[in-house]
Structure formats: C-alpha cells, structure tokens
Coordinates of C-alpha atoms and ligand atoms in Angstrom, one line a residue:
X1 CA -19.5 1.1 -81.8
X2 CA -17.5 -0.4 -84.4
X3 CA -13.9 -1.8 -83.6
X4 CA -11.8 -0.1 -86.3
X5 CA -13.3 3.3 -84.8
X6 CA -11.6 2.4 -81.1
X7 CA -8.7 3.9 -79.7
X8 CA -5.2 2.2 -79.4
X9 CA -5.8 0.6 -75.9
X10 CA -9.6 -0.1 -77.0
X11 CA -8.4 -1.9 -79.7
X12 CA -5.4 -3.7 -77.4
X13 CA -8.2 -4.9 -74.8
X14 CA -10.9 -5.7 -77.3
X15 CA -9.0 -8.3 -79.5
X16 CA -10.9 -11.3 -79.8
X17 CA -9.8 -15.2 -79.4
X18 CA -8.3 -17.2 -82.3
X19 CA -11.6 -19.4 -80.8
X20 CA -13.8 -19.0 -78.0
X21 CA -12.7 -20.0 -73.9
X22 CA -14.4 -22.9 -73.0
X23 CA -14.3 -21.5 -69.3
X24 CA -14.6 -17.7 -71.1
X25 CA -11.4 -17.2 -69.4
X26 CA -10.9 -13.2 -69.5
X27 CA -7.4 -13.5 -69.3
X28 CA -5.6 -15.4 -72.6
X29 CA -4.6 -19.1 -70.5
X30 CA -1.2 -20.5 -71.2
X31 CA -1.5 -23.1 -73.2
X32 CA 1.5 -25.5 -72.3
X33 CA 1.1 -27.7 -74.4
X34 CA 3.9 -28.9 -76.9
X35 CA 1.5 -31.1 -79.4
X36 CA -2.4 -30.6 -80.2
X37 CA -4.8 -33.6 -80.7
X38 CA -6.3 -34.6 -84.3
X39 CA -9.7 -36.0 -84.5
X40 CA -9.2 -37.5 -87.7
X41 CA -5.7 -38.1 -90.6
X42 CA -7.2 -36.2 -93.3
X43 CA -7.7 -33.2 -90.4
X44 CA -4.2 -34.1 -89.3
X45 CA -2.9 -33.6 -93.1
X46 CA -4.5 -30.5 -93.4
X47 CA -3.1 -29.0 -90.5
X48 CA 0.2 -30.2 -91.8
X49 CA 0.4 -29.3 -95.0
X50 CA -1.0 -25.9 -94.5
X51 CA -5.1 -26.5 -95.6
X52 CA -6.0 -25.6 -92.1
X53 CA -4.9 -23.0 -89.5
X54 CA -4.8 -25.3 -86.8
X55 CA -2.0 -25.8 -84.5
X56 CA -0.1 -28.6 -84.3
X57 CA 3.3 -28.0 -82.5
X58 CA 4.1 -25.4 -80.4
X59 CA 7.8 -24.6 -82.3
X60 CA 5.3 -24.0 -85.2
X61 CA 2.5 -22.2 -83.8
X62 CA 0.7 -22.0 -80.4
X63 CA -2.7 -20.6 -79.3
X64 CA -0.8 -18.0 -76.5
X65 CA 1.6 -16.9 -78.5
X66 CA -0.6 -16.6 -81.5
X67 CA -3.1 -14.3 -79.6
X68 CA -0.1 -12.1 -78.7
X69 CA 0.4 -11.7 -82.2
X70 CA -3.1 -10.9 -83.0
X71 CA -3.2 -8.3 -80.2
X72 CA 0.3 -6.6 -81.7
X73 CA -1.4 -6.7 -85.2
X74 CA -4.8 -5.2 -84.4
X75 CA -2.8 -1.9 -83.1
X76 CA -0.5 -1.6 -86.3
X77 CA -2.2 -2.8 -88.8
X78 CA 0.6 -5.2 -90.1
X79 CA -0.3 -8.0 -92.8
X80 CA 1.4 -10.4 -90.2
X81 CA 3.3 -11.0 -87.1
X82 CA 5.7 -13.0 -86.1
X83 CA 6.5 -13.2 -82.3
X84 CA 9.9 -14.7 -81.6
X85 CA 12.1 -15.2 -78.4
X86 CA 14.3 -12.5 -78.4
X87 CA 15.0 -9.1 -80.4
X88 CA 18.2 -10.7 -81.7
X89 CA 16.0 -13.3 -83.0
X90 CA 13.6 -11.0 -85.0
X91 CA 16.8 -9.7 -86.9
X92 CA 18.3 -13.1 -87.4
X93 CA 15.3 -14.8 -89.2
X94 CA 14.9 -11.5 -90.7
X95 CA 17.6 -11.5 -92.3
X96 CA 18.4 -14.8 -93.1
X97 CA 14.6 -14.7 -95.2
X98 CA 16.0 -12.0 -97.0
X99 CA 19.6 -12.8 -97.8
X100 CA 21.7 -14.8 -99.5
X101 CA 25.6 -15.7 -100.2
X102 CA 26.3 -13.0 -102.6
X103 CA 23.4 -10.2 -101.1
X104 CA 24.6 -7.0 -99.0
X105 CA 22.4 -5.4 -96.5
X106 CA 23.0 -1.7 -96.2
X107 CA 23.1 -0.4 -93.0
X108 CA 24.8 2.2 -90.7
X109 CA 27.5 1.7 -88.2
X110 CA 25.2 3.3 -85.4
X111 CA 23.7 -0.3 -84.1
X112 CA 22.9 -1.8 -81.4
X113 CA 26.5 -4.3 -80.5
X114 CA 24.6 -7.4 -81.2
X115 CA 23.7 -6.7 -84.0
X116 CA 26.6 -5.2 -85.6
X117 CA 28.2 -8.5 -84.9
X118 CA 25.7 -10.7 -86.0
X119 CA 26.0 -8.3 -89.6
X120 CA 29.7 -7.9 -89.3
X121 CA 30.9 -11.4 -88.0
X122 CA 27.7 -14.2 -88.1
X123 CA 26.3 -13.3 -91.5
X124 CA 30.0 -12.5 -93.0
X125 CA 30.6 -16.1 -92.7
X126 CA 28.0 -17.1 -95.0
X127 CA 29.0 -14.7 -97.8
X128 CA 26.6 -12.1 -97.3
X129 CA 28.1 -8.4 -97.1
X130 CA 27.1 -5.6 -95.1
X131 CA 27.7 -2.0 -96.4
X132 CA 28.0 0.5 -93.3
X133 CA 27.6 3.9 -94.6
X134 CA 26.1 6.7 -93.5
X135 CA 22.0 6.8 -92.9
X136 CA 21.6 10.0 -92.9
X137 CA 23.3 10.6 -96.3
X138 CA 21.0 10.4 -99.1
X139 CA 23.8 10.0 -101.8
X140 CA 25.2 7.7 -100.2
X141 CA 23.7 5.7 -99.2
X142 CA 22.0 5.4 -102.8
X143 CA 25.7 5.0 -104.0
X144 CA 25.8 1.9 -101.8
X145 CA 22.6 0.4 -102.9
X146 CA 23.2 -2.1 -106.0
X147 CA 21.5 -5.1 -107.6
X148 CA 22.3 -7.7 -104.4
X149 CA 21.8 -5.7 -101.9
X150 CA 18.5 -7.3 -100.4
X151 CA 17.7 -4.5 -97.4
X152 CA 18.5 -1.1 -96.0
X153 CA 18.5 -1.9 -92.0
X154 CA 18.2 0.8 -89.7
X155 CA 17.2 1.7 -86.6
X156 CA 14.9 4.5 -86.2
X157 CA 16.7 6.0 -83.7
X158 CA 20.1 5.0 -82.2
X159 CA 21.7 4.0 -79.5
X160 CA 23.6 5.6 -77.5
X161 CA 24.1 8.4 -80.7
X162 CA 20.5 9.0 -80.6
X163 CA 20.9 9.5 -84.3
X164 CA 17.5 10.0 -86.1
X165 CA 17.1 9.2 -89.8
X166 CA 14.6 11.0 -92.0
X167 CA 12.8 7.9 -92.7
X168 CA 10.4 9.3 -95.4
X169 CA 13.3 10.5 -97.7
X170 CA 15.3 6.7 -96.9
X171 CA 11.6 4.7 -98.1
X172 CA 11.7 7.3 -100.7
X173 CA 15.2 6.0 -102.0
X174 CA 14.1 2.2 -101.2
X175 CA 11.1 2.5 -102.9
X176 CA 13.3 3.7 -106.4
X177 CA 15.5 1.2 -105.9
X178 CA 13.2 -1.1 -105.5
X179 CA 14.8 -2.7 -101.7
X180 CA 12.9 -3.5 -98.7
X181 CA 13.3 -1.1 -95.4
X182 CA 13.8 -3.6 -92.7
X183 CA 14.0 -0.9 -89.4
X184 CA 14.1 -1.8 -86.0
X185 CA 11.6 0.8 -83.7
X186 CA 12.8 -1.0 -80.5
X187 CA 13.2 2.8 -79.1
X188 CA 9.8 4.0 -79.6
X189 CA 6.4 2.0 -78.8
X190 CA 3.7 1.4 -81.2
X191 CA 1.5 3.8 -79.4
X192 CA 4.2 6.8 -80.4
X193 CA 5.1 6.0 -83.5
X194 CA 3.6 3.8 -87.1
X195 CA 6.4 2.5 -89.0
X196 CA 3.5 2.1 -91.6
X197 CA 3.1 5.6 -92.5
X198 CA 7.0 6.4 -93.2
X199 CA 7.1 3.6 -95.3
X200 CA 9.1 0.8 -93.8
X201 CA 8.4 -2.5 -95.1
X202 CA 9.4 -4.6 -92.2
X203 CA 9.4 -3.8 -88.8
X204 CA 11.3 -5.4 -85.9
X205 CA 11.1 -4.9 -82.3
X206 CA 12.5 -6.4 -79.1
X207 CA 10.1 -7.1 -76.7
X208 CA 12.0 -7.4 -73.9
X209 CA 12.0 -3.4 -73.4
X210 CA 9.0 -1.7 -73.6
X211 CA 6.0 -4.3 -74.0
X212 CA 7.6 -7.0 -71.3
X213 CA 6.3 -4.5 -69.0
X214 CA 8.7 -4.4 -66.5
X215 CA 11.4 -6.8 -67.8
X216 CA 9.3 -9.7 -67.0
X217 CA 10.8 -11.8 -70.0
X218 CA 12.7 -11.4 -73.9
X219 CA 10.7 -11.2 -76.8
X220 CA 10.9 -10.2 -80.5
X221 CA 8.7 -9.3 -83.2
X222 CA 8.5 -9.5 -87.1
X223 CA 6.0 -7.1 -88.6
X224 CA 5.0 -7.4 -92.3
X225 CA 3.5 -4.5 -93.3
X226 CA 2.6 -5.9 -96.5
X227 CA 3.6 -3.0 -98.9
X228 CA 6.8 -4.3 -100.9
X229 CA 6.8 -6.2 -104.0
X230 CA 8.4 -9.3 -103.2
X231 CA 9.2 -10.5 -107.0
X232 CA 12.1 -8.0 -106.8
X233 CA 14.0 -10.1 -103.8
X234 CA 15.6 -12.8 -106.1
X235 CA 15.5 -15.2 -103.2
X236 CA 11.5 -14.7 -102.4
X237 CA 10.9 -14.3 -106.3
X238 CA 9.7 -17.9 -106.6
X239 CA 7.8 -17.8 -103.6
X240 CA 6.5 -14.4 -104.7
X241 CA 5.2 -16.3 -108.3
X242 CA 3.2 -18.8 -105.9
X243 CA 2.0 -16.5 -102.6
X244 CA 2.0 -13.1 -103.7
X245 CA 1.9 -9.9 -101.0
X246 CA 2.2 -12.9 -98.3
X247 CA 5.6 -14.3 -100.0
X248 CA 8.2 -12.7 -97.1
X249 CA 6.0 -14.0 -94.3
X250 CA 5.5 -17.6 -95.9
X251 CA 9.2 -18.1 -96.5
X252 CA 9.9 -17.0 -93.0
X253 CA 7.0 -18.8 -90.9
X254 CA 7.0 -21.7 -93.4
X255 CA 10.7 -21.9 -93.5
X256 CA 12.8 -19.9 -91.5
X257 CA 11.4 -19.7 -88.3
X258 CA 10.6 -23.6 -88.1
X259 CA 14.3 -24.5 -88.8
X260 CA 15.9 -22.2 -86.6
X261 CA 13.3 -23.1 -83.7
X262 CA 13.2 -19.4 -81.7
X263 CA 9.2 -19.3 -81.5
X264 CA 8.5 -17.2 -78.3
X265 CA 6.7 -19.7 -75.5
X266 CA 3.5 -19.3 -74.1
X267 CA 4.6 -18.2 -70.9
X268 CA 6.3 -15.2 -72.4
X269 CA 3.8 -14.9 -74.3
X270 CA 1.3 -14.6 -71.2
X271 CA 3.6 -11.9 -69.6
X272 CA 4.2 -10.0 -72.8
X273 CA -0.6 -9.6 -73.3
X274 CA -0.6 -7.8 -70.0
X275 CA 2.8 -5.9 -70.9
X276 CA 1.0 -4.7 -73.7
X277 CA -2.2 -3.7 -71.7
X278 CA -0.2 -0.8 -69.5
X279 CA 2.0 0.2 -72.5
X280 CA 0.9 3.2 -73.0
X281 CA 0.3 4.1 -69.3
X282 CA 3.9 3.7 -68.3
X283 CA 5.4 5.2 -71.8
X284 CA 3.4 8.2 -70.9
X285 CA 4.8 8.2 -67.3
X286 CA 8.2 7.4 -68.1
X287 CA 8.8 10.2 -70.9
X288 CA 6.9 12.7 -68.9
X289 CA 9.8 11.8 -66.4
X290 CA 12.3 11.8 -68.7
X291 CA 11.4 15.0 -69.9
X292 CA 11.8 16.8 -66.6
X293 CA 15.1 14.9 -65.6
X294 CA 16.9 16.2 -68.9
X295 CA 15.6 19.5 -68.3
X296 CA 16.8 19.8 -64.8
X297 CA 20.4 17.8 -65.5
X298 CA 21.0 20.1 -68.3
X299 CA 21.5 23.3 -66.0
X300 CA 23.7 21.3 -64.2
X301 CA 28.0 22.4 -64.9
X302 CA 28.6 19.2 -63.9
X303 CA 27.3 17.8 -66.7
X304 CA 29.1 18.9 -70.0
X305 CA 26.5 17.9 -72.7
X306 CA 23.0 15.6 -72.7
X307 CA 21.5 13.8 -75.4
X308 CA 17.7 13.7 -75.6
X309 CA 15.7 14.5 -79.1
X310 CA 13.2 15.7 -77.0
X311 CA 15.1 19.1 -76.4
X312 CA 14.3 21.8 -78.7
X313 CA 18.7 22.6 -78.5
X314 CA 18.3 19.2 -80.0
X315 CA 20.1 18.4 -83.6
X316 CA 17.5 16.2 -84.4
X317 CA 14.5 17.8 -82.3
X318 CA 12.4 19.0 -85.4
X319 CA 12.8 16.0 -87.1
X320 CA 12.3 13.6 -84.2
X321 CA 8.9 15.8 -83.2
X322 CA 7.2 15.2 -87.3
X323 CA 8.1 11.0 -86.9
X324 CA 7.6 10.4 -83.3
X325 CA 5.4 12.9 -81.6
X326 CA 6.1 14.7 -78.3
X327 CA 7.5 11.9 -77.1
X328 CA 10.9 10.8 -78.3
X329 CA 11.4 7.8 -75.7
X330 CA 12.5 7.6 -72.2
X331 CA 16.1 7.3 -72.7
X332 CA 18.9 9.6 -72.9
X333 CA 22.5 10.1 -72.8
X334 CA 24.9 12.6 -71.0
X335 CA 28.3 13.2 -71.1
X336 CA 30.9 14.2 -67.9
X337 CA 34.4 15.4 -67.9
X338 CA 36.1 12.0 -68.4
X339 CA 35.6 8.2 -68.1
X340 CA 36.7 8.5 -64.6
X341 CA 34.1 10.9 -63.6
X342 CA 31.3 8.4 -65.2
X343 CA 32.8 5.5 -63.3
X344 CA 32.6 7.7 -60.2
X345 CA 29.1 8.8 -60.8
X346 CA 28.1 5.0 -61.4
X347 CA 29.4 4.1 -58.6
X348 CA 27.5 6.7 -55.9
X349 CA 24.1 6.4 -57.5
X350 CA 21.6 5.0 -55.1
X351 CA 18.2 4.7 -56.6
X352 CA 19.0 4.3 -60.0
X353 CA 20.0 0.9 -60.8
X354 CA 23.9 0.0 -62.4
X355 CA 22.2 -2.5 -65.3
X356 CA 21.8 -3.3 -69.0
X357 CA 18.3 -3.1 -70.6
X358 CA 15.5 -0.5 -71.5
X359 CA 12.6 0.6 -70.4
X360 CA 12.3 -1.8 -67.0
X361 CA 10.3 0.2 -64.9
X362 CA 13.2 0.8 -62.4
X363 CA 15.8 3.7 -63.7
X364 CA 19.0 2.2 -65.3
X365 CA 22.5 3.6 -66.3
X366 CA 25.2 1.9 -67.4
X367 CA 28.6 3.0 -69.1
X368 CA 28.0 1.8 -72.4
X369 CA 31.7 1.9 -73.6
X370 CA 33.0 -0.1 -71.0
X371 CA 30.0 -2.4 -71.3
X372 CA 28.2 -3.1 -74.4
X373 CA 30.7 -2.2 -76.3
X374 CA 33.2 -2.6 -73.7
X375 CA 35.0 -6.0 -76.1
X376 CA 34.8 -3.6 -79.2
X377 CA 38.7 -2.0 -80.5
X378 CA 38.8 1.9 -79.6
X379 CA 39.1 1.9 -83.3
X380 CA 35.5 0.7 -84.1
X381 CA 34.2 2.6 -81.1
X382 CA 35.5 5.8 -82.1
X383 CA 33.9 4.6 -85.6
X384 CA 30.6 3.5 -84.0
X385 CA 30.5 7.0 -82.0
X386 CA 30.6 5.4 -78.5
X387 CA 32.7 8.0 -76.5
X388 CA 34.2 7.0 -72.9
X389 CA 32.2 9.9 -71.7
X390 CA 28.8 9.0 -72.1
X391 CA 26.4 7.4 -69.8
X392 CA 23.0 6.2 -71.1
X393 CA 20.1 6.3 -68.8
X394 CA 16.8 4.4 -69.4
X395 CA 13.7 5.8 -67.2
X396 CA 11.6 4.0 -65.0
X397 CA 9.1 4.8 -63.1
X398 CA 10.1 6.1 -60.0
X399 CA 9.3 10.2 -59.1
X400 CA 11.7 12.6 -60.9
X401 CA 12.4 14.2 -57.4
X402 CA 13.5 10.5 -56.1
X403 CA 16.1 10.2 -59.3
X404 CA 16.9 14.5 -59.5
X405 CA 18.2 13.8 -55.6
X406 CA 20.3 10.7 -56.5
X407 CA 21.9 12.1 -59.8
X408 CA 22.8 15.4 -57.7
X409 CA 24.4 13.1 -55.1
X410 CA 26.2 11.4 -57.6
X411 CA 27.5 14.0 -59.9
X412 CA 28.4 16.9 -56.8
X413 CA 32.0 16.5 -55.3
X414 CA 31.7 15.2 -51.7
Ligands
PLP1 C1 17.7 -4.8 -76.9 C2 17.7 -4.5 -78.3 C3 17.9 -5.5 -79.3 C4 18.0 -7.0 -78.9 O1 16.9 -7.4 -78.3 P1 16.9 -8.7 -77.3 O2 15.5 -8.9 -76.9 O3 17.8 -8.4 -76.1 O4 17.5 -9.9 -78.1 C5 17.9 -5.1 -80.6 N1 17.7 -3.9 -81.0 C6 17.6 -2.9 -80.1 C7 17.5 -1.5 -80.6 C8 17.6 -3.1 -78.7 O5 17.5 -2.1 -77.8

C-alpha cells in the first residue's frame, strides 16, 4: 500500500523517524538533551551554518520536537512546521516575520483577548497598526487593505461570537491584493477541516486544546502552506530573491524563532505525538456530545438563546457545514436572563468543571465576560460582542446524560 493513499490516522501512526531508533523504540523517546555531539569542525560548520540538517541546540531544533512536526505535516500537507510553546507564541513570531514599523495587519475585533492585546497594545508599540474591521464584509475589508498592510488575520471561527467567515471569498480578496491569510483554526482540528483548500497561506494553531489530548501541556503551531509569493512582503522580499517558496519559513526558523527562544520542549513535545494519535477519536466523541447537549438545552425556557453552528436555526449553519463538515467543534455558547443568573448557574454546576481552556477532556464553562475579558472596558466588550449573558461551554468527554442532569440542576429554580 502506498503511504499518500492512507487515511488521516494511518498517515499520523505511520510517520517515519528523522533517523532510525537505535533500540527501534516504537514510541518517539525524549530526547533531553540541550547540545548534540560533532564528530568532526567541518561537520560542526555545516550543521551551523545551515549545510546540514543536523541538530545542534535544542532552542534551535530537537529530534522530539522535530518528529512532532513531521507527524503535524504528513496530515496537512504544509511546506513546513514550526512547533512552538504556546498558541500565543505561534502568533507572536508570526507576526513579528511578517511586520514591520510602518505595516498594518487587518483583522477583526472578534479575537481571542490575548491576542487582541498583543495586536492592540504589544505590536502598537513598535509602530505596526492593526485595522479592526469587519471580516465578514467584503468591501470593507478590501477598503482597509493598502500597500503596508502585511496580513489579513483571522480566526476561522470565533470565540465566544462563533462568528464564521467565508474564507474562500476573504483568500479570494488576499490573493488580488496580493496579502498573505495568516488564520488561526485553533477551533477546529486538522481531521475536520484543511486550511489548504480555502486558501489560507499560513495556519496557526494552539496546541494546548485539541492535540494536548487532555490538557497535558501548551503548544503552538506555524504552518506554511507554501502557496504565497513572498517577493510581495517588502520585509521577506530579499529573502524571497535568495530562498524562494521557503522565504517566510527561513526568516522565521532562521531568525525569528531563534531570537525570541519559544521552541516547544521535548517533553511537550512527547505528550503532544500521543495527543495527536486519539485526535480524531475524542473530536468525534466530544461533538457527537456536543451535538446532543445543544439540542436538548435548546428546548429548555430557561435558556434564552444558544450558539452552536452546528444547528440548522444557525446564522452561519450552511456556511459552517461547506468549510468544516458535520462537525463544527465541541464548543458552544448560551445565553440566560442576566449576568446574575450565569453567576448562579456557575456556581451549582457539579460535573462540569468552572475553568479556562478548550477541549480538555473534562466539560468546562466559564463566564467569559467576567473572565477573559473580565479586565477589558464595557466599551470594547460591547465592541468585541462579549455580552454579560453568555456562558461558553467546551465539551469533554463525559456521557451527555451525566452533563444534561447537571445543567438541569443548575439552570432549574430550587
Ligand atoms: C487558546 C487560544 C490561543 C492561545 O493559545 P495558548 O496555547 O494558550 O497560548 C490562541 N487562539 C485561540 C483561538 C485560542 O483558543
């Protein structure tokens, strides 16, 4: 049988080494190792200066990490990956390969909080700009679009709005303007959904949710899908001249990610291969519970109004079903009557945990406007769409009769 042909968890399971176990250890060791041994200088140079592919520090490269990479590669096809040690860190050295003092990123005000501050407050201190506007606008956000702008950032579906962009037309409008897609798919795993086909040009995911397999440990990921011409970003021109289709990743691996020193570690790295190998077990599990849970909430007067994509009532059900399939995550939001009453429901659940974080295998809700965004104004929350009425729920894995009983406990007046 030949490799390409296998399925999504054949190809997972069947990536091989960078080289061969000495012990033919079925399980990728942990190498702990900070430094690697030369035999000779000139082998020494060339690992240095880039002749060779062999590792030499850990910051750098490291033969864990790197297989977790390969692994995350052979099921999306990406030109290269860059594993890093948190999601946050994927956007940072994303971003800071792509921008410079005088560049804009354009991007909608529907983010996740960190990084809306890191666009808003971190890079603002360095002279780069960041154009909120409206995703979902085709005029505008073409109008915002100009010579410096060096990405469009989105995320490909929101949170807690659950707003979903149509991401063929936005690559459409990237692709005339000639400015990379940089989209973060955190929200849906690789086995439900190929930022490939819709165009995106550089894909970014935390780790830490859905691939830690079961909140083990953070992670991030940079994905080159090798489809933009980097000779029309002014600051990876030069680099383009030299490198070609491998110009973004070079600047960022060569560069970037050295200097800043986030390289995931090899024990995360460890945690983060067998993550991987249940992935699509426990997706499947969770937003067949999911499903069900929204389904039976949703009769419920208690509960005023609930947000899943995954509803046909849904605004963005159609749309949701052509990018991500029958199943549109294992997260949802619902509103109650007042802040009050979500406070009150928090505090009489049971079996579902009060925490941050996604897709853990145990059920979490949290307030998210008290929380997350809980430092923000009321100004930018109203801005941001983060009502005092919501609470966002991330499904685990537990029975949907075992989390039906608890909301119904929580929600019902003593
Ligand atoms: C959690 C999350 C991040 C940040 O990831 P960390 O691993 O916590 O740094 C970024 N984007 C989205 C959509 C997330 O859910």
């Amino acid at each position: 049988m030949n490799k390409e042909d296998l399925s999504f968890n054949g190809k997972l399971l069947n990536t091989p080494y960078g080289k061969p176990d000495v012990y033919g250890a079925l399980s990728m060791p942990v190498y702990n190792s900070v430094a690697y041994e030369f035999d000779t200088a000139e082998e020494m140079e060339a690992a240095f200066t880039g002749k060779s592919a062999d590792h030499a520090y850990s910051r750098i490269t490291n033969p864990t990490v790197q297989y977790f990479e390969n692994r995350i590669q052979t099921i999306t096809g990406a030109l290269s990956v860059t594993a890093l040690n948190s999601g946050m860190a994927a956007i940072s050295n994303t971003i800071i390969t792509l921008a410079k003092t005088g560049s804009n990123i354009v991007t909608s005000k529907h983010l996740f909080g960190n990084t809306y501050s890191f666009f808003a407050s971190t890079m603002a201190a360095f002279g780069v700009e960041t154009r909120f506007c409206d995703l979902t606008n085709s005029d505008e956000v073409e109008a915002r679009i100009d010579k410096d702008t060096c990405a469009v950032f989105l995320e490909i579906m929101t949170n807690p709005q659950l707003e979903v962009v149509d991401l063929k037309a936005l690559s459409t409008i990237c692709k005339q303007k000639e400015v990379p897609l940089v989209a973060d798919t955190t929200i849906i795993p690789f086995c439900s959904f190929n930022a490939k086909d819709f165009g995106i040009n550089i894909e970014i995911v935390s780790s830490t949710k859905y691939i830690s397999g079961g909140a083990t440990s953070l992670g991030g990921l940079i994905l080159d899908y090798g489809n933009f011409n980097w000779l029309l970003t002014p600051k990876l021109h030069t680099m383009t001249e030299k490198f070609g289709t491998i110009a973004f990743t070079t600047k960022l691996r060569k560069e970037i990610h050295r200097n800043l020193g986030a390289y995931m570690t090899p024990q995360v790295a460890y945690m983060q291969i067998l993550g991987l190998e249940t992935l699509t077990l426990r997706y499947e599990k969770a937003t067949d519970t999911c499903f069900k849970l929204v389904e039976r909430l949703d009769k419920l007067s208690e509960v005023e109004s609930i947000n899943y994509t995954g509803l046909c009532s849904n605004k963005y059900y159609e749309l949701s079903k052509s990018q991500f399939g029958d199943r549109p995550g294992a997260m949802f939001t619902f509103n109650l009557a007042s802040r009050e009453a979500c406070f009150e429901f928090m505090n009489k659940l049971k079996v579902v945990r009060r925490a941050t974080n996604l897709f853990d295998n145990k059920t979490l809700a949290i307030h998210p406007a008290s929380t997350i965004f809980g430092t923000f104004t009321p100004e930018v929350r109203k801005e941001m769409n983060v009502s005092d009425k919501t609470i966002r729920i991330s499904v685990g894995l537990e029975s949907v009769e075992d989390l039906y009983a608890d909301f119904v406990q929580a929600l019902l007046k003593a």
